[in-house]
Tab-separated table of C-alpha atoms and ligand atoms in Angstrom:
chain	number	residue	atom	x	y	z
Q	19	MET	CA	77.960	124.719	91.048
Q	20	PRO	CA	79.960	124.173	87.857
Q	21	ASP	CA	78.357	124.098	84.400
Q	22	THR	CA	77.616	120.403	83.839
Q	23	GLN	CA	77.724	120.836	80.046
Q	24	ARG	CA	81.484	121.188	80.218
Q	25	PRO	CA	83.811	118.555	81.570
Q	26	VAL	CA	84.881	119.205	85.150
Q	27	ILE	CA	87.925	117.491	86.583
Q	28	GLY	CA	87.816	116.758	90.300
Q	29	VAL	CA	91.224	116.461	91.950
Q	30	PHE	CA	91.538	115.211	95.505
Q	31	ASP	CA	94.074	114.322	98.118
Q	32	SER	CA	94.193	113.930	101.876
Q	33	GLY	CA	95.313	117.533	102.074
Q	34	LEU	CA	97.672	119.882	100.271
Q	35	GLY	CA	99.815	117.384	98.349
Q	36	GLY	CA	97.516	117.143	95.355
Q	37	LEU	CA	97.893	120.874	94.787
Q	38	SER	CA	101.090	119.932	92.950
Q	39	VAL	CA	98.919	118.037	90.456
Q	40	LEU	CA	96.343	120.850	90.387
Q	41	GLY	CA	99.116	123.325	89.480
Q	42	ALA	CA	100.292	121.085	86.636
Q	43	LEU	CA	96.723	120.609	85.370
Q	44	ALA	CA	96.064	124.357	85.343
Q	45	GLU	CA	99.198	124.839	83.205
Q	46	ILE	CA	98.723	121.916	80.845
Q	47	CYS	CA	94.960	122.255	80.525
Q	48	PRO	CA	94.224	125.976	81.142
Q	49	ALA	CA	90.678	125.811	79.737
Q	50	ALA	CA	89.525	122.987	82.005
Q	51	ASP	CA	87.252	123.602	84.973
Q	52	LEU	CA	88.824	122.089	88.057
Q	53	ILE	CA	87.602	121.340	91.549
Q	54	TYR	CA	90.217	120.657	94.201
Q	55	ALA	CA	89.106	118.846	97.343
Q	56	ALA	CA	91.368	118.300	100.347
Q	57	ASP	CA	90.246	115.724	102.909
Q	58	THR	CA	91.706	117.817	105.718
Q	59	ALA	CA	89.408	116.280	108.319
Q	60	TYR	CA	91.215	112.964	107.824
Q	61	VAL	CA	94.751	113.958	106.823
Q	62	PRO	CA	97.176	112.168	106.822
Q	63	TYR	CA	96.155	109.002	104.989
Q	64	GLY	CA	99.622	107.472	105.107
Q	65	ASN	CA	99.374	106.131	108.656
Q	66	LYS	CA	95.832	104.780	108.308
Q	67	SER	CA	94.666	101.229	107.606
Q	68	SER	CA	93.777	100.082	104.081
Q	69	GLU	CA	90.106	99.976	105.078
Q	70	GLN	CA	90.123	103.512	106.526
Q	71	ILE	CA	91.764	104.867	103.374
Q	72	ARG	CA	89.301	103.013	101.142
Q	73	VAL	CA	86.342	104.506	103.002
Q	74	ARG	CA	87.725	108.048	102.655
Q	75	VAL	CA	88.564	107.634	98.962
Q	76	LEU	CA	85.068	106.363	98.145
Q	77	ALA	CA	83.494	109.216	100.132
Q	78	MET	CA	85.641	111.880	98.444
Q	79	GLY	CA	85.018	110.474	94.972
Q	80	GLN	CA	81.283	110.343	95.563
Q	81	ALA	CA	81.228	113.907	96.919
Q	82	LEU	CA	83.101	115.259	93.897
Q	83	ILE	CA	80.788	113.504	91.466
Q	84	LYS	CA	77.887	115.097	93.340
Q	85	GLU	CA	79.578	118.463	92.756
Q	86	GLY	CA	79.387	117.806	89.019
Q	87	CYS	CA	82.793	116.294	88.253
Q	88	THR	CA	82.931	114.260	85.056
Q	89	ALA	CA	86.442	112.906	85.662
Q	90	LEU	CA	88.519	112.340	88.800
Q	91	VAL	CA	92.185	112.535	89.666
Q	92	VAL	CA	93.219	110.690	92.801
Q	93	ALA	CA	96.139	113.047	93.440
Q	94	CYS	CA	97.561	110.872	96.174
Q	95	ASN	CA	99.885	107.901	95.887
Q	96	THR	CA	98.548	106.392	99.113
Q	97	ALA	CA	94.912	106.590	98.012
Q	98	THR	CA	95.795	105.247	94.569
Q	99	ALA	CA	97.710	102.308	96.019
Q	100	GLU	CA	94.979	101.393	98.474
Q	101	ALA	CA	91.714	102.245	96.792
Q	102	ILE	CA	91.703	103.318	93.149
Q	103	GLU	CA	90.368	99.962	92.007
Q	104	ALA	CA	87.475	100.184	94.493
Q	105	LEU	CA	86.706	103.723	93.302
Q	106	ARG	CA	86.740	102.634	89.652
Q	107	GLY	CA	84.481	99.727	90.587
Q	108	GLU	CA	81.916	102.125	92.099
Q	109	HIS	CA	81.994	104.564	89.159
Q	110	PRO	CA	82.663	102.577	85.999
Q	111	SER	CA	81.534	105.391	83.688
Q	112	ILE	CA	83.804	108.089	85.193
Q	113	PRO	CA	87.405	108.297	83.955
Q	114	ILE	CA	89.662	108.078	87.018
Q	115	VAL	CA	93.393	108.798	86.926
Q	116	GLY	CA	95.664	107.932	89.847
Q	117	VAL	CA	99.194	108.838	90.907
Q	118	GLU	CA	101.911	106.236	91.213
Q	119	PRO	CA	105.563	106.753	92.140
Q	120	GLY	CA	107.720	107.392	89.067
Q	121	ILE	CA	109.548	104.055	89.173
Q	122	LYS	CA	109.442	103.756	85.379
Q	123	PRO	CA	111.162	107.089	84.552
Q	124	ALA	CA	113.632	106.525	87.391
Q	125	ALA	CA	114.524	103.080	86.019
Q	126	LEU	CA	114.969	104.533	82.527
Q	127	ASN	CA	117.164	107.423	83.707
Q	128	THR	CA	119.362	105.820	86.340
Q	129	GLU	CA	123.007	105.415	85.373
Q	130	THR	CA	124.028	103.581	88.511
Q	131	GLY	CA	121.012	101.236	88.662
Q	132	LYS	CA	120.247	102.517	92.184
Q	133	ILE	CA	116.979	104.241	93.049
Q	134	ALA	CA	115.433	105.568	96.265
Q	135	VAL	CA	111.673	105.961	96.728
Q	136	LEU	CA	110.299	108.362	99.342
Q	137	ALA	CA	106.751	107.382	100.338
Q	138	THR	CA	104.205	107.284	103.134
Q	139	ALA	CA	104.203	104.202	105.357
Q	140	ALA	CA	101.044	102.899	103.632
Q	141	THR	CA	102.451	103.312	100.114
Q	142	ALA	CA	105.835	101.895	101.161
Q	143	LYS	CA	104.282	98.617	102.294
Q	144	SER	CA	101.667	98.398	99.547
Q	145	GLN	CA	101.505	95.510	97.113
Q	146	ARG	CA	100.908	98.032	94.347
Q	147	LEU	CA	104.346	99.599	94.877
Q	148	ALA	CA	105.982	96.163	95.024
Q	149	ASP	CA	104.280	95.272	91.725
Q	150	LEU	CA	105.336	98.567	90.147
Q	151	ILE	CA	108.970	97.945	91.096
Q	152	GLY	CA	108.738	94.358	89.852
Q	153	ARG	CA	107.325	95.541	86.528
Q	154	HIS	CA	109.558	98.529	85.772
Q	155	ALA	CA	112.755	98.057	87.754
Q	156	PRO	CA	113.240	94.322	88.223
Q	157	HIS	CA	117.024	94.490	87.784
Q	158	LYS	CA	117.637	97.735	89.668
Q	159	THR	CA	118.360	98.211	93.337
Q	160	VAL	CA	115.351	100.052	94.754
Q	161	HIS	CA	115.394	101.380	98.330
Q	162	VAL	CA	111.948	102.306	99.657
Q	163	ILE	CA	112.026	104.811	102.531
Q	164	PRO	CA	108.841	105.300	104.608
Q	165	CYS	CA	108.891	108.984	105.534
Q	166	HIS	CA	107.000	109.175	108.824
Q	167	GLY	CA	105.410	112.524	109.541
Q	168	TRP	CA	106.552	114.330	106.390
Q	169	ALA	CA	103.039	114.878	104.981
Q	170	THR	CA	101.931	116.321	108.318
Q	171	GLU	CA	104.810	118.811	108.256
Q	172	VAL	CA	103.887	119.831	104.698
Q	173	GLU	CA	100.284	120.341	105.855
Q	174	ALA	CA	101.633	122.748	108.462
Q	175	LEU	CA	103.714	124.385	105.704
Q	176	ASN	CA	106.925	123.433	107.529
Q	177	LEU	CA	108.788	122.704	104.313
Q	178	ASP	CA	112.189	122.591	105.993
Q	179	ALA	CA	111.097	121.012	109.259
Q	180	PRO	CA	114.052	119.796	111.381
Q	181	SER	CA	112.587	116.271	111.475
Q	182	ILE	CA	112.514	116.127	107.666
Q	183	VAL	CA	116.052	117.495	107.347
Q	184	GLN	CA	117.214	114.939	109.896
Q	185	ASP	CA	115.539	112.046	108.021
Q	186	ILE	CA	117.083	113.176	104.735
Q	187	ASN	CA	120.511	113.329	106.338
Q	188	SER	CA	120.228	110.024	108.153
Q	189	GLN	CA	118.307	107.903	105.634
Q	190	LEU	CA	118.636	109.330	102.133
Q	191	LEU	CA	122.134	110.802	102.101
Q	192	PRO	CA	123.903	107.524	102.950
Q	193	LEU	CA	122.121	105.903	99.980
Q	194	ILE	CA	123.190	108.724	97.683
Q	195	GLU	CA	126.738	108.260	98.926
Q	196	GLN	CA	126.354	104.591	97.886
Q	197	GLY	CA	125.372	105.633	94.351
Q	198	VAL	CA	121.606	106.243	94.292
Q	199	ASP	CA	121.117	108.744	91.467
Q	200	GLN	CA	117.285	108.862	91.238
Q	201	VAL	CA	115.059	109.910	94.143
Q	202	VAL	CA	111.396	109.203	93.458
Q	203	LEU	CA	108.879	111.521	95.149
Q	204	GLY	CA	106.331	108.824	96.000
Q	205	CYS	CA	103.860	111.129	97.753
Q	206	THR	CA	102.349	114.223	96.214
Q	207	HIS	CA	103.082	116.234	99.364
Q	208	TYR	CA	106.813	115.707	98.800
Q	209	ASP	CA	106.832	117.727	95.562
Q	210	PHE	CA	106.778	120.738	97.868
Q	211	LEU	CA	109.898	119.474	99.625
Q	212	ALA	CA	111.945	119.619	96.413
Q	213	PRO	CA	113.873	122.773	97.430
Q	214	THR	CA	114.827	121.241	100.807
Q	215	LEU	CA	115.760	117.915	99.223
Q	216	ASN	CA	117.777	119.540	96.447
Q	217	GLN	CA	119.635	121.730	98.884
Q	218	ILE	CA	120.825	118.700	100.829
Q	219	ILE	CA	121.345	116.380	97.862
Q	220	GLY	CA	123.302	119.075	96.059
Q	221	GLY	CA	122.963	117.781	92.495
Q	222	ARG	CA	124.172	114.266	93.302
Q	223	ALA	CA	120.784	112.731	92.455
Q	224	GLN	CA	117.760	113.673	90.414
Q	225	LEU	CA	114.292	114.086	91.924
Q	226	VAL	CA	111.562	112.233	90.023
Q	227	GLY	CA	108.018	113.616	90.234
Q	228	VAL	CA	105.018	112.700	88.113
Q	229	ALA	CA	102.662	115.695	88.421
Q	230	ASP	CA	103.036	116.766	84.774
Q	231	ALA	CA	102.537	113.247	83.429
Q	232	VAL	CA	99.429	112.764	85.587
Q	233	ALA	CA	98.039	116.121	84.460
Q	234	ARG	CA	98.562	115.253	80.769
Q	235	GLN	CA	96.824	111.927	81.217
Q	236	ALA	CA	93.921	113.507	83.141
Q	237	CYS	CA	93.478	116.177	80.492
Q	238	LYS	CA	93.319	113.476	77.838
Q	239	VAL	CA	90.870	111.109	79.511
Q	240	ALA	CA	88.627	113.948	80.722
Q	241	GLY	CA	88.180	115.182	77.153
Q	242	THR	CA	89.496	118.655	77.969
Q	243	GLU	CA	92.393	118.730	75.494
Q	244	ASN	CA	90.603	120.801	72.864
Q	245	LEU	CA	88.607	123.066	75.137
Q	246	THR	CA	88.989	126.787	74.633
Q	247	GLY	CA	88.517	129.679	77.025
Q	248	THR	CA	89.685	130.009	80.583
Q	249	GLY	CA	88.842	127.358	83.111
Q	250	HIS	CA	87.799	128.078	86.665
Q	251	ILE	CA	89.064	126.512	89.843
Q	252	SER	CA	86.911	125.737	92.892
Q	253	LEU	CA	88.649	125.008	96.175
Q	254	MET	CA	87.024	122.724	98.734
Q	255	SER	CA	87.980	120.788	101.836
Q	256	THR	CA	86.323	118.640	104.470
Q	257	MET	CA	87.621	120.967	107.200
Q	258	ASN	CA	88.887	124.532	107.403
Q	259	PRO	CA	88.640	125.467	103.696
Q	260	VAL	CA	89.795	129.045	104.350
Q	261	TYR	CA	93.274	127.612	104.838
Q	262	LEU	CA	93.563	126.680	101.160
Q	263	PRO	CA	94.263	130.150	99.666
Q	264	HIS	CA	96.884	130.755	102.339
Q	265	ALA	CA	98.464	127.378	101.557
Q	266	LEU	CA	98.456	127.998	97.802
Q	267	THR	CA	100.356	131.214	98.340
Q	268	ALA	CA	102.845	129.593	100.713
Q	269	LEU	CA	103.418	126.739	98.252
Q	270	GLY	CA	104.189	129.060	95.341
Q	271	LEU	CA	100.846	128.537	93.595
Q	272	ALA	CA	99.205	131.910	94.260
Q	273	ALA	CA	98.566	132.356	90.513
Q	274	LEU	CA	95.883	129.672	90.760
Q	275	LEU	CA	93.831	131.946	93.009
Q	276	ARG	CA	93.152	134.192	90.010
Q	277	LYS	CA	91.141	131.344	88.479
Q	278	THR	CA	88.876	130.986	91.501
Q	279	THR	CA	85.531	132.748	91.377
Q	280	ALA	CA	84.192	131.978	94.852
Q	281	PRO	CA	85.585	131.565	98.357
Q	282	PRO	CA	86.681	128.036	99.321
Q	283	GLN	CA	83.817	125.816	100.442
Q	284	THR	CA	83.396	122.899	102.797
Q	285	ILE	CA	82.690	119.659	100.962
Q	286	SER	CA	80.543	117.117	102.734
Q	287	ALA	CA	82.063	113.681	102.198
Q	288	ASN	CA	80.746	111.038	104.556
K	26	DGL	N1	99.689	113.070	99.398
K	26	DGL	C1	99.456	111.718	99.712
K	26	DGL	C2	100.320	110.760	98.919
K	26	DGL	O1	100.649	111.038	97.830
K	26	DGL	C3	99.185	111.299	101.105
K	26	DGL	C4	99.922	111.872	102.228
K	26	DGL	C5	99.218	111.469	103.509
K	26	DGL	O2	98.084	111.894	103.684
K	26	DGL	O3	99.802	110.704	104.292
K	26	DGL	O4	100.641	109.702	99.336
């Protein structure tokens, strides 16, 4: 159980995707105590109904607060789009930071005015994404691509799965050939697909991720900016927590394991 005198930032996702945000937080805010919780019993979120996602987000938030978290990061675009307002409504005194696709930086950086957004089916059809595009890229051409099954492949650590490569070739490449120069990673799982995407895109478009920006914001609102010392990381999941250290290593984040002081635990979130 973490020391409740110090701020503790709880980071959660349906599964492994939010580890990209955890990695950024550990770099930007090395003194902060962090708890990562993967909702592996319910992954993926992206093909579930709004109501199902809302229920899981509220359960995960509640469980992390019970673990002593003083601030939360919803490290999942899908969960943010569907349920961050409900979570904030339930916990008005807890700072809660979400993740939204980087439409704003993409709109600022595009030279051609053409942007592609890779997202889960739920995020792709969400009103929140439509509003974000309307707000930040009203005069750009924005192609939203629902990437069916990608998060599940990342969960299985198949970072160059044939189905993903085929989707990139058939759906994204034609858009890049038509001038898309910004490719927004609209799901935290897709950060781990950057090498595969870059290999196929070959420098013709820029990938836009938001993990660092989210981590900076979380560090600020959690009050951990001026902390000193070395923070600890606790790893938790709703199913099969022993998988997490293996996944961290496979995803290039093995260094984070040095900040853990206990084996991964099951978190009860019902
Ligand atoms: N990593 C999540 C996101 O950013 C969700 C992926 C999923 O569970 O479908 O959207």
